[in-house]
Coordinates of C-alpha atoms and ligand atoms in Angstrom, one line a residue:
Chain A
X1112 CA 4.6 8.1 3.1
X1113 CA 1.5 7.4 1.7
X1114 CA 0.3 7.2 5.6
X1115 CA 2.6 9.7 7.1
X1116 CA 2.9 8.4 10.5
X1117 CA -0.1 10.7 11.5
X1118 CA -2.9 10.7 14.0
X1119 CA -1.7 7.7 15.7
X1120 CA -3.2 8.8 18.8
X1121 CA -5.0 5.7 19.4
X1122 CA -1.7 3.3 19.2
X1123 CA -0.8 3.9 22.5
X1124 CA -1.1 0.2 24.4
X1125 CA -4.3 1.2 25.7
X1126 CA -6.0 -2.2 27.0
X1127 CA -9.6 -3.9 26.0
X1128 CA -10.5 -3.8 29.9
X1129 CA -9.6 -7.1 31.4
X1130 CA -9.1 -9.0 28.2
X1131 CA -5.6 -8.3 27.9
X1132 CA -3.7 -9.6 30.5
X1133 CA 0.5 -8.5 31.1
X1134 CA 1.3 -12.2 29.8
X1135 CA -0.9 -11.8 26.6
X1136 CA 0.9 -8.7 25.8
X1137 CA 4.3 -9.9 26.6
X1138 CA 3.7 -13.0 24.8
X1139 CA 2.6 -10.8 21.7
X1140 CA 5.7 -9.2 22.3
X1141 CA 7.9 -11.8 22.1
X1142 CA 6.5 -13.4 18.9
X1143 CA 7.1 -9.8 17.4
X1144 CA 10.7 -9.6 18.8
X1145 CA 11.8 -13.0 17.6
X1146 CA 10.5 -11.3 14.0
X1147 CA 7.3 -13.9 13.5
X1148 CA 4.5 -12.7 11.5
X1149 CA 1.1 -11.8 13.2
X1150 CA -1.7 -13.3 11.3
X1151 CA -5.4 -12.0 11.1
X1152 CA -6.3 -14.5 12.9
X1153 CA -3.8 -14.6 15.5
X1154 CA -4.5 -13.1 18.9
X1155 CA -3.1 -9.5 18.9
X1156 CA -3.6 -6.2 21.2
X1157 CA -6.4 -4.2 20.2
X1158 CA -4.0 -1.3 19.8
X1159 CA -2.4 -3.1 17.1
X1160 CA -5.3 -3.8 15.5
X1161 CA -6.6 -0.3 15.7
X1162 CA -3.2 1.1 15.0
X1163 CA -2.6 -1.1 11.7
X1164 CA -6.7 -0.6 10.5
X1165 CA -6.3 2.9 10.5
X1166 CA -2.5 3.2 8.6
X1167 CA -3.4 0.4 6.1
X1168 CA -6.6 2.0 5.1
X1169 CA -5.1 5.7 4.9
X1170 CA -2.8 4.0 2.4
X1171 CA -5.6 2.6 0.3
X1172 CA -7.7 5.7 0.1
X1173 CA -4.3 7.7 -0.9
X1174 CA -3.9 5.2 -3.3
X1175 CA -7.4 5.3 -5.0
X1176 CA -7.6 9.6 -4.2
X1177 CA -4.2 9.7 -5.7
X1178 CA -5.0 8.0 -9.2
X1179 CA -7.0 11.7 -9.6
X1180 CA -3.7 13.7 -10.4
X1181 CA -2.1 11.5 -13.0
X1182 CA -6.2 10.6 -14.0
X1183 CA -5.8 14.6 -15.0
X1184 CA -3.2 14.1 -18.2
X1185 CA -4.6 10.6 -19.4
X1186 CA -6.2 12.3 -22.4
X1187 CA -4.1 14.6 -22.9
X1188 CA -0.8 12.5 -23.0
X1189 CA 1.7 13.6 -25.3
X1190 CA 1.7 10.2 -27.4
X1191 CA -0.4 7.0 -27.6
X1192 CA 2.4 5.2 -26.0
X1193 CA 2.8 8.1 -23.1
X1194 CA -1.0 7.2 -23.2
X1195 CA -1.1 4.0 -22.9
X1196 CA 1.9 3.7 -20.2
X1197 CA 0.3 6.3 -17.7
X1198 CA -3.2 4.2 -18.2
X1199 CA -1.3 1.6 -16.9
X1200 CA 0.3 3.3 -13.8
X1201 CA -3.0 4.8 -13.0
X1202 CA -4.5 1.4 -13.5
X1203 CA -1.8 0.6 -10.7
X1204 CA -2.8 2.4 -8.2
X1205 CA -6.4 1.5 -8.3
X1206 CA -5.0 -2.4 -8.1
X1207 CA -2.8 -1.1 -4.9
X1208 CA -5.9 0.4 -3.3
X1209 CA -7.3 -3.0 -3.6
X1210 CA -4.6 -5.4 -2.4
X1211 CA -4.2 -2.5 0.7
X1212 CA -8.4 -2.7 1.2
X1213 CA -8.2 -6.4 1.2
X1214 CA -5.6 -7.0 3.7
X1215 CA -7.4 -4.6 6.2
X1216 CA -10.4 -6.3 5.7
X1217 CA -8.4 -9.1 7.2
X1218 CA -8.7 -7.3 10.5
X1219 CA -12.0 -7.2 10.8
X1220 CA -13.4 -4.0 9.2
X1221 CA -15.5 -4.4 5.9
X1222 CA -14.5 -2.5 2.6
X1223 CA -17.8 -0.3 2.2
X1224 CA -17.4 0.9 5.9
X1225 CA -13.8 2.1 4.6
X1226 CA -14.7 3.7 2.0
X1227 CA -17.9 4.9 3.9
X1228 CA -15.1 6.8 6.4
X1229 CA -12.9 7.9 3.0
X1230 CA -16.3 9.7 2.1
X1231 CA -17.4 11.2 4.9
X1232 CA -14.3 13.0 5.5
X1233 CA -13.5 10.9 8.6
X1234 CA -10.6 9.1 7.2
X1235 CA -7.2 10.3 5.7
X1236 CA -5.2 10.5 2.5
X1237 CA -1.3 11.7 2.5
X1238 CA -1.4 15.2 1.7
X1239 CA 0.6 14.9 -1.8
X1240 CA -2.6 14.0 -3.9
X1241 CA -4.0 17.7 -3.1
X1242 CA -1.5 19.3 -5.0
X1243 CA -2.7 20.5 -9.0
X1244 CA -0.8 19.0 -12.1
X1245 CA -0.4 21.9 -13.8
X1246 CA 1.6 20.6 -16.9
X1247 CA 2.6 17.4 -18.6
X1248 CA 5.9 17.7 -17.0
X1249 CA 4.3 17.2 -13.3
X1250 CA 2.7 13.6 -14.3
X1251 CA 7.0 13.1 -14.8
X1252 CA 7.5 14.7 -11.8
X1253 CA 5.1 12.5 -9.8
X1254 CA 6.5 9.2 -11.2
X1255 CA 9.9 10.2 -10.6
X1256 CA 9.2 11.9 -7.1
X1257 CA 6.0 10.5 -5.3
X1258 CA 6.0 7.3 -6.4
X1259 CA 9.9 7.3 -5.5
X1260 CA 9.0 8.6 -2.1
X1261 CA 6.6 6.1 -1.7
X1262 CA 9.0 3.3 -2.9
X1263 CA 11.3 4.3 -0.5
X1264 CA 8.4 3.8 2.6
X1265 CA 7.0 0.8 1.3
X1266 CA 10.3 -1.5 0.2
X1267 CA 10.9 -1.7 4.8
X1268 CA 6.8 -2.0 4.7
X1269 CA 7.5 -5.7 3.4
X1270 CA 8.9 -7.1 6.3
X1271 CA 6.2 -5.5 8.5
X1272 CA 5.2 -7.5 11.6
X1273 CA 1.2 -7.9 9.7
X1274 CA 1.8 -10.7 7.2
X1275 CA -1.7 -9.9 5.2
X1276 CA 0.1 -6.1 5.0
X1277 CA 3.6 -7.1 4.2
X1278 CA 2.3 -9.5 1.7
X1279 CA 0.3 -6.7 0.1
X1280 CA 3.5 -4.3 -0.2
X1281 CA 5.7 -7.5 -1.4
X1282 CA 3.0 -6.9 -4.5
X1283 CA 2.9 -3.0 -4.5
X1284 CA 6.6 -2.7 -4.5
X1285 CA 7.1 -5.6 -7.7
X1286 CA 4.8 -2.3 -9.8
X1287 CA 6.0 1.0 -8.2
X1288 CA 9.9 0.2 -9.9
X1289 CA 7.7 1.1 -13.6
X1290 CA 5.6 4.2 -11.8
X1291 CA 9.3 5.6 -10.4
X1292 CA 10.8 5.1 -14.3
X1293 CA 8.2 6.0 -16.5
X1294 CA 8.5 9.3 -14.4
X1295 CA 12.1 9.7 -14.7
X1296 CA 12.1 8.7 -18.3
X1297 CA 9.4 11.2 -19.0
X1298 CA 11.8 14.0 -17.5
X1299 CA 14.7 12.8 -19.1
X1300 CA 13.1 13.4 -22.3
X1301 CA 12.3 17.0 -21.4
X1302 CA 15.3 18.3 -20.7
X1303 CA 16.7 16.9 -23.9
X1304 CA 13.5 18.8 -26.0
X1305 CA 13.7 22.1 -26.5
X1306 CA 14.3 25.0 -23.5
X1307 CA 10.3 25.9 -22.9
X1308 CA 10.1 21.6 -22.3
X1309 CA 13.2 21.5 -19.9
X1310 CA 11.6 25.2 -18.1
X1311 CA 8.5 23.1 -17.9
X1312 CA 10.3 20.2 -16.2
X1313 CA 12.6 22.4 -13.7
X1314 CA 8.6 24.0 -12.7
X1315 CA 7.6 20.4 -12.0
X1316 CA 10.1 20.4 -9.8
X1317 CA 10.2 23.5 -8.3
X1318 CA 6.1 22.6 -7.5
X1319 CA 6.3 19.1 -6.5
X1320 CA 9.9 18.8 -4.2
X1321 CA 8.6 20.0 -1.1
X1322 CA 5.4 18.5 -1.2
X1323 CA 7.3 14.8 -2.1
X1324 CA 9.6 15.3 1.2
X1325 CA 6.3 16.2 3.6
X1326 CA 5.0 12.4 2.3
X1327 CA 7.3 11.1 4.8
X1328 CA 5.8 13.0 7.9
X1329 CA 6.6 14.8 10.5
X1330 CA 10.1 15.0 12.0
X1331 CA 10.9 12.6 14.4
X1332 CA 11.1 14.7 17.1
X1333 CA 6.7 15.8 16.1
X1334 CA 6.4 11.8 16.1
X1335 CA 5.6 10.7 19.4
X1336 CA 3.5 7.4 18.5
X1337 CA 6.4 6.1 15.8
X1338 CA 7.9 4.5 18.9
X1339 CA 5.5 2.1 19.5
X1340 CA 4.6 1.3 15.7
X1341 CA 8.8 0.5 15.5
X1342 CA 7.7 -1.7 18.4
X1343 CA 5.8 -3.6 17.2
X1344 CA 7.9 -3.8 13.6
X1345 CA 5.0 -2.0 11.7
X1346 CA 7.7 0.9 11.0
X1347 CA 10.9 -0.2 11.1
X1348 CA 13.0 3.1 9.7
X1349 CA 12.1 6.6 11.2
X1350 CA 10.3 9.2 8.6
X1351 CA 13.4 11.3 9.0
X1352 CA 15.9 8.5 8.4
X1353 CA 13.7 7.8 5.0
X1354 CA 13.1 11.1 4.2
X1355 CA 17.6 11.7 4.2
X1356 CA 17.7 8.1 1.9
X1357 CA 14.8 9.7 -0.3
X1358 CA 16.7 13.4 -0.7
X1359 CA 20.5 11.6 -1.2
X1360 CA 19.4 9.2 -4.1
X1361 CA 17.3 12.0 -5.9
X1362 CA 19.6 14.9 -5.6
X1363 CA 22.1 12.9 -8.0
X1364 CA 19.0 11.9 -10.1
X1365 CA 17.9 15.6 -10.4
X1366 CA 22.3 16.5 -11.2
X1367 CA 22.0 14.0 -14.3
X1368 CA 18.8 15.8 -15.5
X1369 CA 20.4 19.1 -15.3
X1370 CA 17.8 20.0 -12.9
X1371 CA 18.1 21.9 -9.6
X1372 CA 16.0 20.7 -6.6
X1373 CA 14.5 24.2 -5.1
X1374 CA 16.5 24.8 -2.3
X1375 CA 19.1 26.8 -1.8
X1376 CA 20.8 25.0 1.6
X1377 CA 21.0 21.7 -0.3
X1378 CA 24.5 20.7 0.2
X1379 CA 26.4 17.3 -0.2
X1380 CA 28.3 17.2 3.2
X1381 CA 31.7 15.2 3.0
X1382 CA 31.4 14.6 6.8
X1383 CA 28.5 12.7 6.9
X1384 CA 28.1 11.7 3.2
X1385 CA 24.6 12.8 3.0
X1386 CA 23.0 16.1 1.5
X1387 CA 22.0 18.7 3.8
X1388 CA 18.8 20.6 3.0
X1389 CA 16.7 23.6 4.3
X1390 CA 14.2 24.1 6.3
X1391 CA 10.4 21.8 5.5
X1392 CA 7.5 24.1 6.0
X1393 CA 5.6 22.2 8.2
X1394 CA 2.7 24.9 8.4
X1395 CA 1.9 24.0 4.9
X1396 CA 2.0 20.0 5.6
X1397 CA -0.7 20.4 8.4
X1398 CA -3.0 23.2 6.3
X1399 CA -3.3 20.8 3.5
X1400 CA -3.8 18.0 5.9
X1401 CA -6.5 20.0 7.6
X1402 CA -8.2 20.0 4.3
X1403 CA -7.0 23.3 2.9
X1404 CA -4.3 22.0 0.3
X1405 CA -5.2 23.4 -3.6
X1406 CA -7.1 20.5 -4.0
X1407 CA -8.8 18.8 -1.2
X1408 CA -12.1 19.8 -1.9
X1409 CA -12.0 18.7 -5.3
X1410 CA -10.7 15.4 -4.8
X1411 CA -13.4 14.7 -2.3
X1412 CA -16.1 15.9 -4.2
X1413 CA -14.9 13.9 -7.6
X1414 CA -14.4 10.5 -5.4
X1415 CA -17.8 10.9 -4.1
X1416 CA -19.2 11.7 -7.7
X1417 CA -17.7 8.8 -8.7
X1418 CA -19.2 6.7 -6.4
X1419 CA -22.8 8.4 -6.1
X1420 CA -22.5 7.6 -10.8
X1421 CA -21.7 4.2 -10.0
X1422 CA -24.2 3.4 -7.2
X1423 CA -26.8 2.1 -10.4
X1424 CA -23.9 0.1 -11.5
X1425 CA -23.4 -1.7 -8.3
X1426 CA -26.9 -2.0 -7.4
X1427 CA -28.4 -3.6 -10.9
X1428 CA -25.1 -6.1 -10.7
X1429 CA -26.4 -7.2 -6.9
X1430 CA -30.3 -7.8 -8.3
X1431 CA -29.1 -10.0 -11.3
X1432 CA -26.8 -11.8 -8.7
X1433 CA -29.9 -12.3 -7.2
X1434 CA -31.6 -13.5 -10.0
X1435 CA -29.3 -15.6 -11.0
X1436 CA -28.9 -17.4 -7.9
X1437 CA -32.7 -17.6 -7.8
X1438 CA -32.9 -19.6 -11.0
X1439 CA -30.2 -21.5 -10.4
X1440 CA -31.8 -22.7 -7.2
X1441 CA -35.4 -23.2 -8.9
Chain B
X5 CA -32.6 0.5 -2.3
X6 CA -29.8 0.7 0.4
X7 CA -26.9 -0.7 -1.1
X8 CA -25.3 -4.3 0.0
X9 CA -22.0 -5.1 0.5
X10 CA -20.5 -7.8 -2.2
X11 CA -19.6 -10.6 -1.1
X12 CA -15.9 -11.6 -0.4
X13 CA -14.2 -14.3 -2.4
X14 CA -10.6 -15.6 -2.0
X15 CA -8.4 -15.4 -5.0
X16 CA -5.6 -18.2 -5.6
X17 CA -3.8 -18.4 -8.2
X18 CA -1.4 -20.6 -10.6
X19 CA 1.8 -18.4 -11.6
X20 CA 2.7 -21.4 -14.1
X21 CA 1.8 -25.1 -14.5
X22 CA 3.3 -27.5 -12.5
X23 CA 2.7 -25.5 -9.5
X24 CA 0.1 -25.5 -7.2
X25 CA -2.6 -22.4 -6.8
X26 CA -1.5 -20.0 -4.1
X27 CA -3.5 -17.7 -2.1
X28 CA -3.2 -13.8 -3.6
X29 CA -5.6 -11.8 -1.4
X30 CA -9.4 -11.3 -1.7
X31 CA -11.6 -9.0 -4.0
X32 CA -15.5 -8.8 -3.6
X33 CA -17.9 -9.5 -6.5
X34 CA -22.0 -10.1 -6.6
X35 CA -21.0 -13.7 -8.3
X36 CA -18.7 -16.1 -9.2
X37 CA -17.8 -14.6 -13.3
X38 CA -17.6 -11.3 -11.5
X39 CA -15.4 -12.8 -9.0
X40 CA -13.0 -14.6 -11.5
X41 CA -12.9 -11.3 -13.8
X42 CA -11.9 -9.1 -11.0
X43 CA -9.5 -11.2 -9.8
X44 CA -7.6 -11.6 -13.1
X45 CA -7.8 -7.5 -13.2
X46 CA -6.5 -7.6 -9.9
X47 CA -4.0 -10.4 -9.6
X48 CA -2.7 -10.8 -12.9
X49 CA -2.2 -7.4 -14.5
X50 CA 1.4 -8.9 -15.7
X51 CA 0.7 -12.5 -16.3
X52 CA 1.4 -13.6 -13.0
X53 CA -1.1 -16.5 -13.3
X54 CA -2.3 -19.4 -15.8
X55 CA -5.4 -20.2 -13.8
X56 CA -7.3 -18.3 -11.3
X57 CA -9.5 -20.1 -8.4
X58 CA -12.0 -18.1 -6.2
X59 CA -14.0 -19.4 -3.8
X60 CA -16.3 -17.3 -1.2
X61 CA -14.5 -16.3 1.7
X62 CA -17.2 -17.8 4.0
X63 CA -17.2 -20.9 2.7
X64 CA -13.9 -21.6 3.9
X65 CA -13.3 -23.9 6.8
X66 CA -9.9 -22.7 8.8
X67 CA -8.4 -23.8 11.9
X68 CA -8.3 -22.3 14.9
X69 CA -5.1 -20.1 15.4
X70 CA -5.5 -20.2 19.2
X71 CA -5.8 -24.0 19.4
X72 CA -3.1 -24.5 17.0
X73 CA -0.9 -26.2 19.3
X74 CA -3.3 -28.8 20.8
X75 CA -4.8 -28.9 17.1
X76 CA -1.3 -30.0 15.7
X77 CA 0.4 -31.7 18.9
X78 CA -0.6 -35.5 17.5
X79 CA 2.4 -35.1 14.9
X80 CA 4.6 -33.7 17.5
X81 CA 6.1 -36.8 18.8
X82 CA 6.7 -39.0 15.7
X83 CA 9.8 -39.0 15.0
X84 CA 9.9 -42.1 13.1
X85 CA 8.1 -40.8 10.4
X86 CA 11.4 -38.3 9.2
X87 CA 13.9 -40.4 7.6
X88 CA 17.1 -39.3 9.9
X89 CA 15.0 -41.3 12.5
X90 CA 17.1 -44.2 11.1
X91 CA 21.1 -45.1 11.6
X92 CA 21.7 -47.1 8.4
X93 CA 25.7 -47.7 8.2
X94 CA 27.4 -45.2 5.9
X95 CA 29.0 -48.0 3.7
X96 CA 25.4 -49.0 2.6
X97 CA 26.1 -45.5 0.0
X98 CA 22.8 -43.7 -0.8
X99 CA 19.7 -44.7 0.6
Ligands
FE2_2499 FE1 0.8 2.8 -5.6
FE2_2500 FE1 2.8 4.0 -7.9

């Protein structure tokens, strides 16, 4: 997902030393068990702070990173109304990085020291944004695919344990139905256009499949801190559970579009009803995590572009607040 | 000129009228316009909203979440103030 379950090193119940006390945590435990919602507010273990800080702002920055691909084809959209629909979208995301900045700001940690960590390399993004869009096709493909994938982590994300997060996704999830159709519809109209449009729209494919299954992390198995997060109700289905749901509701998808997912072991098995597929490569998940994906370096250096243009903005804005206030006052 | 954080407002919103505003989130801005503007980008990309109130997060008085329970305990044993409290005879009809 847009968080990937990664680098969760720090969720282990490690303890603030003596403020937490066995009948803290089991109280905390209890109220999570009998499915209340935690409150910012509300006394919680500093792992679950720490643990929820860190996922919640990975999936802002992926948010606001990921508006970069689509933000690619905006002026070169087929058709004003292509145009003005992917505007929209990207428009979105920049909306979802907000509502997702606000509610960890509930926690404690400001906004600028967020974005601070975004631009000093120190925090993470899920690895799908550093792929290229090569063609019009891929901003189809992303709709259809990513946004799909990220549907898919984000519907359970509503009834996470965090109220301030839950609510946030309750929001998210109301837009992304659009993002996932506007895709689909884009490919559906490629493979009914001529046969260089539906070869453009099988490469899409064949480019962004793999990459849309990584988005749901590692395999369980490679997962050692999901345990606790399902714990604690912040994850409530296992990245390999979602990533199966993601694969058997697109393979059909892909059927109807006279597409072909690129992977030869794909298989519908009667036994189990679900698709069988082949084998991730996992090597490529952690180089492009490591920050050697097409695109990394890019995306970093146009986010900080952007904000080192707008810093003139921001700062004549803050002096005629001033002013304002200052007149006001006199 | 090192830069300073915006402040933080809290964004509540009407969906329609006859309801009553309802907390949304929070978005930063240097002042109140800026504040209501962003918050209408924000919140109400799909017309979720007739009216829009923001007020600056600190300027919010909450309750304490950890003396909730002493905080709210005076209404805890007044019964008499829910209607079932009362045994009025079923033939009286409606009441
Ligand atoms: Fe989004
Ligand atoms: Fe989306």
């Amino acid at each position: 997902m847009y968080t990937q379950g990664l680098d969760q090193a720090g969720s282990k119940p490690r303890r603030r030393d003596g403020l937490e006390t066995d009948a803290q945590l089991a109280a905390f435990q209890a109220r999570i068990d009998a499915d209340e919602k935690i409150e910012a507010k509300d006394w919680m273990p500093e792992a679950y702070r720490r643990t929820l800080v860190r996922q919640i702002s990975q999936h802002a920055h992926s948010e606001i990173i990921g508006m970069q691909p689509e933000g690619n084809w905006l002026t070169r959209a087929p058709t004003l109304r292509r145009k003005a629909i992917l505007l929209a979208k990207v428009q979105d995301e920049a909306g979802h990085g907000l509502y997702l900045y606000s509610a960890a700001e509930t926690l404690g940690v400001s906004r600028d020291q967020m974005v601070r960590d975004l631009l000093d390399g120190k925090a993470k993004y899920s690895s799908i944004f550093n792929y290229p869009t090569l063609t019009w096709a891929d901003i189809g493909a992303i709709g259809w695919l990513v946004d799909g994938a990220a549907i898919m982590n984000q519907i359970p994300l509503c009834r996470c344990s965090f109220g301030p997060y839950a609510r946030a996704m309750v929001r998210v999830c109301k837009e992304e139905s659009f993002h996932q159709r506007q895709g689909y519809e884009i490919m559906l109209t490629l493979v009914r256009g001529n046969a260089k449009q539906k070869a453009m729209a099988q490469d899409a494919i064949n480019r962004w499949w793999w990459p849309s299954l990584m988005m749901f992390g590692p395999n369980d198995e490679d997962s050692p801190h999901s345990a606790q997060s399902m714990k604690w109700k912040i994850k409530r289905f296992s990245n390999d559970a979602l990533r199966q749901k993601f694969i058997d509701a697109t393979v059909p998808q892909a059927e109807f579009l006279g597409l072909k997912m690129p992977d030869d072991k794909l298989e519908f098995d009667e036994q189990t009803g679900h698709y069988r597929f082949g084998e991730i490569n996992w090597q490529e998940f952690y180089d492009v995590l490591a920050g050697n994906g097409p695109c990394n370096r890019q995306r970093m250096a146009t986010r900080q572009q952007a904000q080192a243009d707008g810093a003139w903005v921001r700062e004549a804005a803050s002096v005629y607040a001033e002013k304002q206030a200052a007149r006001n006052a006199a | 000129m090192t830069e300073k954080n915006w402040p933080l407002y809290e964004v509540f919103i009407r969906s329609k009228s006859g309801l009553s505003h309802r907390h949304a989130g929070s978005i930063h801005a240097t002042d109140d316009q800026m504040a209501l503007d962003n918050a209408r980008d924000t919140y109400t990309r799909r017309n979720e909203g007739v009216s829009i109130w923001v007020v600056r997060s600190s300027q919010i008085v909450a309750s304490d979440p950890a003396e909730f329970a002493a905080f709210f305990e005076p209404a805890k044993d007044k019964i008499y103030r829910h209607p079932t409290f009362y045994d009025i005879p079923e033939d009286v009809g409606n009441m």
